[in-house]
PDB file of C-alpha atoms in Angstrom:
ATOM      1  CA  UNK A   1      13.760 -26.913  -3.283  1.00 68.00           C
ATOM      2  CA  UNK A   2      10.432 -25.137  -3.457  1.00 87.00           C
ATOM      3  CA  UNK A   3      10.307 -21.353  -3.215  1.00 95.00           C
ATOM      4  CA  UNK A   4       8.583 -19.959  -0.125  1.00 98.00           C
ATOM      5  CA  UNK A   5       4.910 -19.177  -0.519  1.00 98.00           C
ATOM      6  CA  UNK A   6       4.119 -15.482  -0.671  1.00 98.00           C
ATOM      7  CA  UNK A   7       1.305 -14.682   1.760  1.00 98.00           C
ATOM      8  CA  UNK A   8      -0.103 -11.199   1.198  1.00 98.00           C
ATOM      9  CA  UNK A   9      -1.740  -9.945   4.383  1.00 98.00           C
ATOM     10  CA  UNK A  10      -4.411  -7.279   3.919  1.00 97.00           C
ATOM     11  CA  UNK A  11      -6.348  -5.463   6.620  1.00 95.00           C
ATOM     12  CA  UNK A  12      -9.812  -6.207   5.296  1.00 95.00           C
ATOM     13  CA  UNK A  13     -12.932  -4.061   5.145  1.00 96.00           C
ATOM     14  CA  UNK A  14     -16.717  -4.267   5.239  1.00 95.00           C
ATOM     15  CA  UNK A  15     -16.631  -2.526   1.860  1.00 97.00           C
ATOM     16  CA  UNK A  16     -16.671  -5.268  -0.803  1.00 97.00           C
ATOM     17  CA  UNK A  17     -14.554  -3.114  -3.130  1.00 97.00           C
ATOM     18  CA  UNK A  18     -11.618  -3.530  -0.758  1.00 98.00           C
ATOM     19  CA  UNK A  19     -11.306  -7.313  -1.015  1.00 98.00           C
ATOM     20  CA  UNK A  20     -12.005  -7.248  -4.756  1.00 98.00           C
ATOM     21  CA  UNK A  21      -9.145  -4.784  -5.281  1.00 98.00           C
ATOM     22  CA  UNK A  22      -6.760  -6.789  -3.097  1.00 98.00           C
ATOM     23  CA  UNK A  23      -7.530  -9.962  -5.040  1.00 98.00           C
ATOM     24  CA  UNK A  24      -7.026  -8.139  -8.348  1.00 98.00           C
ATOM     25  CA  UNK A  25      -3.624  -6.894  -7.185  1.00 98.00           C
ATOM     26  CA  UNK A  26      -2.546 -10.351  -6.019  1.00 98.00           C
ATOM     27  CA  UNK A  27      -3.708 -11.877  -9.289  1.00 98.00           C
ATOM     28  CA  UNK A  28      -1.613  -9.360 -11.191  1.00 98.00           C
ATOM     29  CA  UNK A  29       1.438 -10.333  -9.137  1.00 98.00           C
ATOM     30  CA  UNK A  30       0.749 -14.003  -9.931  1.00 97.00           C
ATOM     31  CA  UNK A  31       0.662 -13.185 -13.620  1.00 97.00           C
ATOM     32  CA  UNK A  32       4.062 -11.514 -13.397  1.00 97.00           C
ATOM     33  CA  UNK A  33       5.593 -14.588 -11.749  1.00 97.00           C
ATOM     34  CA  UNK A  34       3.361 -17.552 -12.605  1.00 95.00           C
ATOM     35  CA  UNK A  35       5.580 -20.151 -10.931  1.00 94.00           C
ATOM     36  CA  UNK A  36       5.194 -18.568  -7.505  1.00 98.00           C
ATOM     37  CA  UNK A  37       2.409 -19.623  -5.155  1.00 98.00           C
ATOM     38  CA  UNK A  38       0.748 -16.460  -3.860  1.00 98.00           C
ATOM     39  CA  UNK A  39      -1.986 -16.529  -1.213  1.00 98.00           C
ATOM     40  CA  UNK A  40      -4.102 -13.797   0.349  1.00 98.00           C
ATOM     41  CA  UNK A  41      -5.220 -13.543   3.974  1.00 98.00           C
ATOM     42  CA  UNK A  42      -7.172 -10.833   5.806  1.00 98.00           C
ATOM     43  CA  UNK A  43      -6.802  -9.594   9.371  1.00 97.00           C
ATOM     44  CA  UNK A  44     -10.463  -8.694   9.710  1.00 96.00           C
ATOM     45  CA  UNK A  45     -13.872  -8.605   7.991  1.00 96.00           C
ATOM     46  CA  UNK A  46     -12.980 -10.719   4.925  1.00 97.00           C
ATOM     47  CA  UNK A  47     -12.239 -14.361   4.239  1.00 97.00           C
ATOM     48  CA  UNK A  48      -9.969 -16.177   4.255  1.00 98.00           C
ATOM     49  CA  UNK A  49      -8.471 -15.079   7.548  1.00 98.00           C
ATOM     50  CA  UNK A  50      -4.710 -15.193   7.991  1.00 98.00           C
ATOM     51  CA  UNK A  51      -4.885 -18.087  10.521  1.00 98.00           C
ATOM     52  CA  UNK A  52      -7.062 -20.104   8.128  1.00 98.00           C
ATOM     53  CA  UNK A  53      -4.600 -19.613   5.253  1.00 98.00           C
ATOM     54  CA  UNK A  54      -1.659 -20.603   7.479  1.00 98.00           C
ATOM     55  CA  UNK A  55      -3.457 -23.770   8.564  1.00 98.00           C
ATOM     56  CA  UNK A  56      -4.156 -24.649   4.925  1.00 98.00           C
ATOM     57  CA  UNK A  57      -0.536 -24.082   3.951  1.00 98.00           C
ATOM     58  CA  UNK A  58       0.660 -26.344   6.748  1.00 98.00           C
ATOM     59  CA  UNK A  59      -1.832 -29.026   5.688  1.00 98.00           C
ATOM     60  CA  UNK A  60      -0.484 -28.765   2.127  1.00 98.00           C
ATOM     61  CA  UNK A  61       3.018 -29.547   3.341  1.00 97.00           C
ATOM     62  CA  UNK A  62       4.375 -26.020   2.893  1.00 98.00           C
ATOM     63  CA  UNK A  63       7.373 -25.243   5.082  1.00 97.00           C
ATOM     64  CA  UNK A  64       8.485 -21.721   4.166  1.00 97.00           C
ATOM     65  CA  UNK A  65       6.327 -18.616   3.953  1.00 98.00           C
ATOM     66  CA  UNK A  66       7.104 -14.957   3.286  1.00 98.00           C
ATOM     67  CA  UNK A  67       4.376 -12.895   4.952  1.00 98.00           C
ATOM     68  CA  UNK A  68       3.987  -9.527   3.244  1.00 98.00           C
ATOM     69  CA  UNK A  69       1.944  -6.783   4.947  1.00 98.00           C
ATOM     70  CA  UNK A  70      -0.129  -5.006   2.308  1.00 98.00           C
ATOM     71  CA  UNK A  71       0.600  -1.673   3.949  1.00 97.00           C
ATOM     72  CA  UNK A  72       2.241   1.520   2.764  1.00 97.00           C
ATOM     73  CA  UNK A  73       3.833   2.410   6.118  1.00 95.00           C
ATOM     74  CA  UNK A  74       5.048   0.651   9.264  1.00 92.00           C
ATOM     75  CA  UNK A  75       2.322   1.456  11.747  1.00 85.00           C
ATOM     76  CA  UNK A  76       0.395  -0.561  14.347  1.00 81.00           C
ATOM     77  CA  UNK A  77      -0.738  -3.361  12.047  1.00 83.00           C
ATOM     78  CA  UNK A  78       2.782  -4.080  10.799  1.00 90.00           C
ATOM     79  CA  UNK A  79       4.395  -3.697  14.219  1.00 92.00           C
ATOM     80  CA  UNK A  80       1.837  -5.488  16.410  1.00 90.00           C
ATOM     81  CA  UNK A  81      -1.206  -7.100  14.758  1.00 93.00           C
ATOM     82  CA  UNK A  82       0.559  -9.065  12.046  1.00 97.00           C
ATOM     83  CA  UNK A  83       3.450 -10.367  14.206  1.00 96.00           C
ATOM     84  CA  UNK A  84       0.896 -11.477  16.816  1.00 96.00           C
ATOM     85  CA  UNK A  85      -1.074 -13.459  14.233  1.00 97.00           C
ATOM     86  CA  UNK A  86       2.051 -15.016  12.746  1.00 97.00           C
ATOM     87  CA  UNK A  87       3.306 -16.145  16.162  1.00 96.00           C
ATOM     88  CA  UNK A  88       0.226 -18.394  16.386  1.00 97.00           C
ATOM     89  CA  UNK A  89       0.958 -20.117  13.066  1.00 98.00           C
ATOM     90  CA  UNK A  90       1.369 -23.909  12.910  1.00 98.00           C
ATOM     91  CA  UNK A  91       4.879 -24.742  14.168  1.00 97.00           C
ATOM     92  CA  UNK A  92       5.789 -26.597  10.956  1.00 98.00           C
ATOM     93  CA  UNK A  93       5.827 -23.269   9.106  1.00 98.00           C
ATOM     94  CA  UNK A  94       8.960 -21.136   8.908  1.00 97.00           C
ATOM     95  CA  UNK A  95       7.653 -17.596   8.419  1.00 97.00           C
ATOM     96  CA  UNK A  96       9.642 -14.511   7.501  1.00 97.00           C
ATOM     97  CA  UNK A  97       7.799 -11.192   7.657  1.00 97.00           C
ATOM     98  CA  UNK A  98       8.685  -8.921   4.748  1.00 98.00           C
ATOM     99  CA  UNK A  99       8.894  -5.157   4.943  1.00 97.00           C
ATOM    100  CA  UNK A 100       5.854  -3.005   4.202  1.00 97.00           C
ATOM    101  CA  UNK A 101       5.543  -1.578   0.706  1.00 98.00           C
ATOM    102  CA  UNK A 102       6.624   1.981   1.366  1.00 97.00           C
ATOM    103  CA  UNK A 103       8.642   3.949   0.794  1.00 97.00           C
ATOM    104  CA  UNK A 104       9.523   3.013  -2.783  1.00 98.00           C
ATOM    105  CA  UNK A 105      10.044   4.778  -6.126  1.00 98.00           C
ATOM    106  CA  UNK A 106       7.500   2.341  -7.537  1.00 98.00           C
ATOM    107  CA  UNK A 107       4.826   3.901  -5.333  1.00 98.00           C
ATOM    108  CA  UNK A 108       5.665   7.357  -6.671  1.00 98.00           C
ATOM    109  CA  UNK A 109       5.293   6.004 -10.194  1.00 98.00           C
ATOM    110  CA  UNK A 110       1.943   4.420  -9.302  1.00 98.00           C
ATOM    111  CA  UNK A 111       0.690   7.737  -7.882  1.00 98.00           C
ATOM    112  CA  UNK A 112       1.587   9.556 -11.090  1.00 98.00           C
ATOM    113  CA  UNK A 113       0.065   6.806 -13.238  1.00 98.00           C
ATOM    114  CA  UNK A 114      -3.282   7.232 -11.476  1.00 98.00           C
ATOM    115  CA  UNK A 115      -3.147  11.015 -11.857  1.00 98.00           C
ATOM    116  CA  UNK A 116      -2.525  10.792 -15.591  1.00 98.00           C
ATOM    117  CA  UNK A 117      -5.262   8.174 -15.944  1.00 98.00           C
ATOM    118  CA  UNK A 118      -7.608  10.640 -14.203  1.00 98.00           C
ATOM    119  CA  UNK A 119      -7.031  13.149 -16.986  1.00 98.00           C
ATOM    120  CA  UNK A 120      -4.042  15.214 -15.879  1.00 98.00           C
ATOM    121  CA  UNK A 121      -1.662  15.829 -18.769  1.00 97.00           C
ATOM    122  CA  UNK A 122       2.012  15.193 -17.930  1.00 96.00           C
ATOM    123  CA  UNK A 123       2.815  18.616 -19.395  1.00 97.00           C
ATOM    124  CA  UNK A 124       0.708  20.165 -16.599  1.00 97.00           C
ATOM    125  CA  UNK A 125       2.806  18.660 -13.826  1.00 97.00           C
ATOM    126  CA  UNK A 126       4.985  21.708 -13.191  1.00 96.00           C
ATOM    127  CA  UNK A 127       1.940  23.968 -12.840  1.00 97.00           C
ATOM    128  CA  UNK A 128      -0.114  21.623 -10.645  1.00 98.00           C
ATOM    129  CA  UNK A 129      -0.250  21.486  -6.865  1.00 98.00           C
ATOM    130  CA  UNK A 130      -0.637  17.963  -5.533  1.00 98.00           C
ATOM    131  CA  UNK A 131      -2.318  16.734  -2.364  1.00 98.00           C
ATOM    132  CA  UNK A 132      -1.013  13.329  -1.315  1.00 98.00           C
ATOM    133  CA  UNK A 133      -3.918  12.031   0.759  1.00 98.00           C
ATOM    134  CA  UNK A 134      -3.314   9.006   2.965  1.00 98.00           C
ATOM    135  CA  UNK A 135      -5.563   7.182   5.406  1.00 95.00           C
ATOM    136  CA  UNK A 136      -3.771   8.648   8.434  1.00 93.00           C
ATOM    137  CA  UNK A 137      -2.133   7.169  11.510  1.00 92.00           C
ATOM    138  CA  UNK A 138      -1.272   7.965  15.113  1.00 91.00           C
ATOM    139  CA  UNK A 139       2.179   6.443  14.582  1.00 92.00           C
ATOM    140  CA  UNK A 140       4.844   9.187  14.211  1.00 93.00           C
ATOM    141  CA  UNK A 141       6.985   6.921  12.014  1.00 93.00           C
ATOM    142  CA  UNK A 142       4.125   6.435   9.564  1.00 94.00           C
ATOM    143  CA  UNK A 143       3.360  10.171   9.464  1.00 95.00           C
ATOM    144  CA  UNK A 144       7.035  10.928   8.809  1.00 95.00           C
ATOM    145  CA  UNK A 145       7.089   8.483   5.891  1.00 96.00           C
ATOM    146  CA  UNK A 146       4.085  10.196   4.288  1.00 97.00           C
ATOM    147  CA  UNK A 147       5.787  13.586   4.686  1.00 96.00           C
ATOM    148  CA  UNK A 148       8.979  12.209   3.130  1.00 97.00           C
ATOM    149  CA  UNK A 149       6.981  10.729   0.246  1.00 98.00           C
ATOM    150  CA  UNK A 150       5.370  14.118  -0.397  1.00 98.00           C
ATOM    151  CA  UNK A 151       8.827  15.717  -0.488  1.00 97.00           C
ATOM    152  CA  UNK A 152      10.070  13.065  -2.924  1.00 98.00           C
ATOM    153  CA  UNK A 153       7.130  13.775  -5.221  1.00 97.00           C
ATOM    154  CA  UNK A 154       7.856  17.502  -5.024  1.00 97.00           C
ATOM    155  CA  UNK A 155      11.366  16.793  -6.279  1.00 96.00           C
ATOM    156  CA  UNK A 156       9.949  15.083  -9.390  1.00 96.00           C
ATOM    157  CA  UNK A 157       8.576  18.346 -10.755  1.00 97.00           C
ATOM    158  CA  UNK A 158       5.201  19.196  -9.180  1.00 98.00           C
ATOM    159  CA  UNK A 159       4.900  22.886  -8.329  1.00 97.00           C
ATOM    160  CA  UNK A 160       3.878  22.006  -4.750  1.00 98.00           C
ATOM    161  CA  UNK A 161       2.961  18.859  -2.822  1.00 98.00           C
ATOM    162  CA  UNK A 162       1.078  18.731   0.481  1.00 98.00           C
ATOM    163  CA  UNK A 163       0.389  15.615   2.578  1.00 98.00           C
ATOM    164  CA  UNK A 164      -3.131  15.164   3.948  1.00 98.00           C
ATOM    165  CA  UNK A 165      -4.901  12.550   6.040  1.00 97.00           C
ATOM    166  CA  UNK A 166      -8.401  11.080   6.185  1.00 97.00           C
ATOM    167  CA  UNK A 167      -8.191  10.287   9.908  1.00 95.00           C
ATOM    168  CA  UNK A 168      -6.040  10.516  13.044  1.00 89.00           C
ATOM    169  CA  UNK A 169      -3.774  13.277  11.693  1.00 90.00           C
ATOM    170  CA  UNK A 170      -4.081  16.709  10.139  1.00 94.00           C
ATOM    171  CA  UNK A 171      -4.513  18.391   7.712  1.00 97.00           C
ATOM    172  CA  UNK A 172      -7.569  16.937   6.026  1.00 98.00           C
ATOM    173  CA  UNK A 173      -7.715  16.726   2.242  1.00 98.00           C
ATOM    174  CA  UNK A 174     -10.034  19.716   1.849  1.00 98.00           C
ATOM    175  CA  UNK A 175      -7.771  21.854   4.024  1.00 98.00           C
ATOM    176  CA  UNK A 176      -4.705  20.994   1.954  1.00 98.00           C
ATOM    177  CA  UNK A 177      -6.611  21.846  -1.234  1.00 98.00           C
ATOM    178  CA  UNK A 178      -7.630  25.214   0.223  1.00 98.00           C
ATOM    179  CA  UNK A 179      -4.054  25.891   1.352  1.00 98.00           C
ATOM    180  CA  UNK A 180      -2.725  25.366  -2.155  1.00 98.00           C
ATOM    181  CA  UNK A 181      -5.437  27.615  -3.607  1.00 98.00           C
ATOM    182  CA  UNK A 182      -4.556  30.321  -1.066  1.00 97.00           C
ATOM    183  CA  UNK A 183      -0.950  30.158  -2.219  1.00 96.00           C
ATOM    184  CA  UNK A 184      -2.044  30.933  -5.763  1.00 97.00           C
ATOM    185  CA  UNK A 185      -1.909  27.434  -7.237  1.00 97.00           C
ATOM    186  CA  UNK A 186      -4.471  27.429 -10.040  1.00 94.00           C
ATOM    187  CA  UNK A 187      -4.652  23.676 -10.693  1.00 98.00           C
ATOM    188  CA  UNK A 188      -4.896  21.233  -7.766  1.00 98.00           C
ATOM    189  CA  UNK A 189      -4.891  17.450  -7.988  1.00 98.00           C
ATOM    190  CA  UNK A 190      -5.582  14.945  -5.216  1.00 98.00           C
ATOM    191  CA  UNK A 191      -3.851  11.568  -5.208  1.00 98.00           C
ATOM    192  CA  UNK A 192      -5.216   9.029  -2.703  1.00 98.00           C
ATOM    193  CA  UNK A 193      -2.178   7.304  -1.218  1.00 98.00           C
ATOM    194  CA  UNK A 194      -4.157   4.196  -0.365  1.00 98.00           C
ATOM    195  CA  UNK A 195      -4.252   0.739  -1.897  1.00 98.00           C
ATOM    196  CA  UNK A 196      -7.940  -0.123  -2.010  1.00 98.00           C
ATOM    197  CA  UNK A 197     -11.346   1.576  -1.809  1.00 97.00           C
ATOM    198  CA  UNK A 198     -13.192   1.881   1.474  1.00 96.00           C
ATOM    199  CA  UNK A 199     -14.503   4.323   4.061  1.00 95.00           C
ATOM    200  CA  UNK A 200     -11.339   6.414   4.374  1.00 96.00           C
ATOM    201  CA  UNK A 201     -10.705   6.663   0.618  1.00 97.00           C
ATOM    202  CA  UNK A 202     -14.318   7.793   0.250  1.00 98.00           C
ATOM    203  CA  UNK A 203     -13.570  10.489   2.835  1.00 98.00           C
ATOM    204  CA  UNK A 204     -10.559  11.565   0.764  1.00 98.00           C
ATOM    205  CA  UNK A 205     -12.770  11.805  -2.331  1.00 98.00           C
ATOM    206  CA  UNK A 206     -15.290  13.917  -0.432  1.00 98.00           C
ATOM    207  CA  UNK A 207     -12.507  16.267   0.640  1.00 98.00           C
ATOM    208  CA  UNK A 208     -11.336  16.571  -2.960  1.00 98.00           C
ATOM    209  CA  UNK A 209     -14.587  18.119  -4.242  1.00 98.00           C
ATOM    210  CA  UNK A 210     -12.893  21.472  -4.882  1.00 97.00           C
ATOM    211  CA  UNK A 211      -9.853  19.948  -6.607  1.00 98.00           C
ATOM    212  CA  UNK A 212      -9.481  19.888 -10.377  1.00 98.00           C
ATOM    213  CA  UNK A 213      -8.353  16.267 -10.582  1.00 98.00           C
ATOM    214  CA  UNK A 214      -9.017  13.292  -8.317  1.00 98.00           C
ATOM    215  CA  UNK A 215      -6.985  10.166  -8.989  1.00 98.00           C
ATOM    216  CA  UNK A 216      -8.095   6.633  -8.240  1.00 98.00           C
ATOM    217  CA  UNK A 217      -6.629   4.509  -5.440  1.00 98.00           C
ATOM    218  CA  UNK A 218      -3.373   2.727  -6.251  1.00 98.00           C
ATOM    219  CA  UNK A 219      -5.155  -0.622  -6.640  1.00 98.00           C
ATOM    220  CA  UNK A 220      -3.831  -3.337  -8.959  1.00 98.00           C
ATOM    221  CA  UNK A 221      -1.365  -1.081 -10.735  1.00 98.00           C
ATOM    222  CA  UNK A 222       1.605  -2.760 -12.427  1.00 98.00           C
ATOM    223  CA  UNK A 223       3.946  -0.854 -10.124  1.00 98.00           C
ATOM    224  CA  UNK A 224       2.272  -2.273  -7.018  1.00 98.00           C
ATOM    225  CA  UNK A 225       2.354  -5.810  -8.415  1.00 98.00           C
ATOM    226  CA  UNK A 226       6.089  -5.430  -9.075  1.00 98.00           C
ATOM    227  CA  UNK A 227       6.582  -4.039  -5.581  1.00 98.00           C
ATOM    228  CA  UNK A 228       4.954  -7.078  -3.973  1.00 98.00           C
ATOM    229  CA  UNK A 229       7.476  -9.296  -5.727  1.00 98.00           C
ATOM    230  CA  UNK A 230      10.339  -6.938  -4.929  1.00 98.00           C
ATOM    231  CA  UNK A 231       9.566  -7.104  -1.202  1.00 98.00           C
ATOM    232  CA  UNK A 232       9.240 -10.890  -1.467  1.00 98.00           C
ATOM    233  CA  UNK A 233      12.678 -11.179  -3.079  1.00 98.00           C
ATOM    234  CA  UNK A 234      14.227  -8.854  -0.481  1.00 98.00           C
ATOM    235  CA  UNK A 235      12.765 -10.945   2.336  1.00 97.00           C
ATOM    236  CA  UNK A 236      14.233 -14.123   0.845  1.00 96.00           C
ATOM    237  CA  UNK A 237      17.674 -12.519   0.644  1.00 94.00           C
ATOM    238  CA  UNK A 238      17.430 -11.304   4.248  1.00 90.00           C
ATOM    239  CA  UNK A 239      16.435 -14.780   5.390  1.00 83.00           C
ATOM    240  CA  UNK A 240      19.348 -16.428   3.577  1.00 80.00           C
ATOM    241  CA  UNK A 241      21.783 -13.912   5.069  1.00 74.00           C
ATOM    242  CA  UNK A 242      20.381 -14.524   8.545  1.00 72.00           C
ATOM    243  CA  UNK A 243      20.741 -18.301   8.151  1.00 70.00           C
ATOM    244  CA  UNK A 244      24.279 -17.971   6.809  1.00 71.00           C
ATOM    245  CA  UNK A 245      25.258 -15.681   9.670  1.00 64.00           C
TER     246      UNK A 245
END
């Protein structure tokens, strides 16, 4: 019996760096589990679109698909856009939607990896204030998850952690940096809590001009590649339990 195909569903962007980063992340996941068929589909702006990938899978004789939202929180895209697209899939496909990536300890590890790659020494962690800068959302559940993630990072040894948002919510990155400075924090780092480059990550970078360290986006980190496969495996277990019940 063939394993279900993993379909990674990304939002898409007019910025070409976005799709390139998504493809690099998916390729890294393939390299971790070379026997698994992994496909990528985009909701907007980039090709291939999710409907086009689903049609191709059906034409290839695929029956089972795990659809994984490439999202850090459960907001509008995970709750509405993606289910709506999947409902229009060819009827021969049995599709199980996996959970979004966050929250996860692997994401915390990816954040710290990017900070250390940006030049922060691990020995400086306890004396550094951290701004966890996400894209932002109007969904209260998504905002709560970002706040919880900031608290989890604080518990790992940073002297202070503040969430910030590039859109929809407050505070902005620059305001969180200023707040930490006002509290007497001498070294401030900004960690973009986003997967791929684009307009909002660029806004985060602009707001980090007065920070001492600016990390890169999470991108094709090994932790994210492992997390894709972890969510895939969890979805398969949930599906088997549902069938057995």
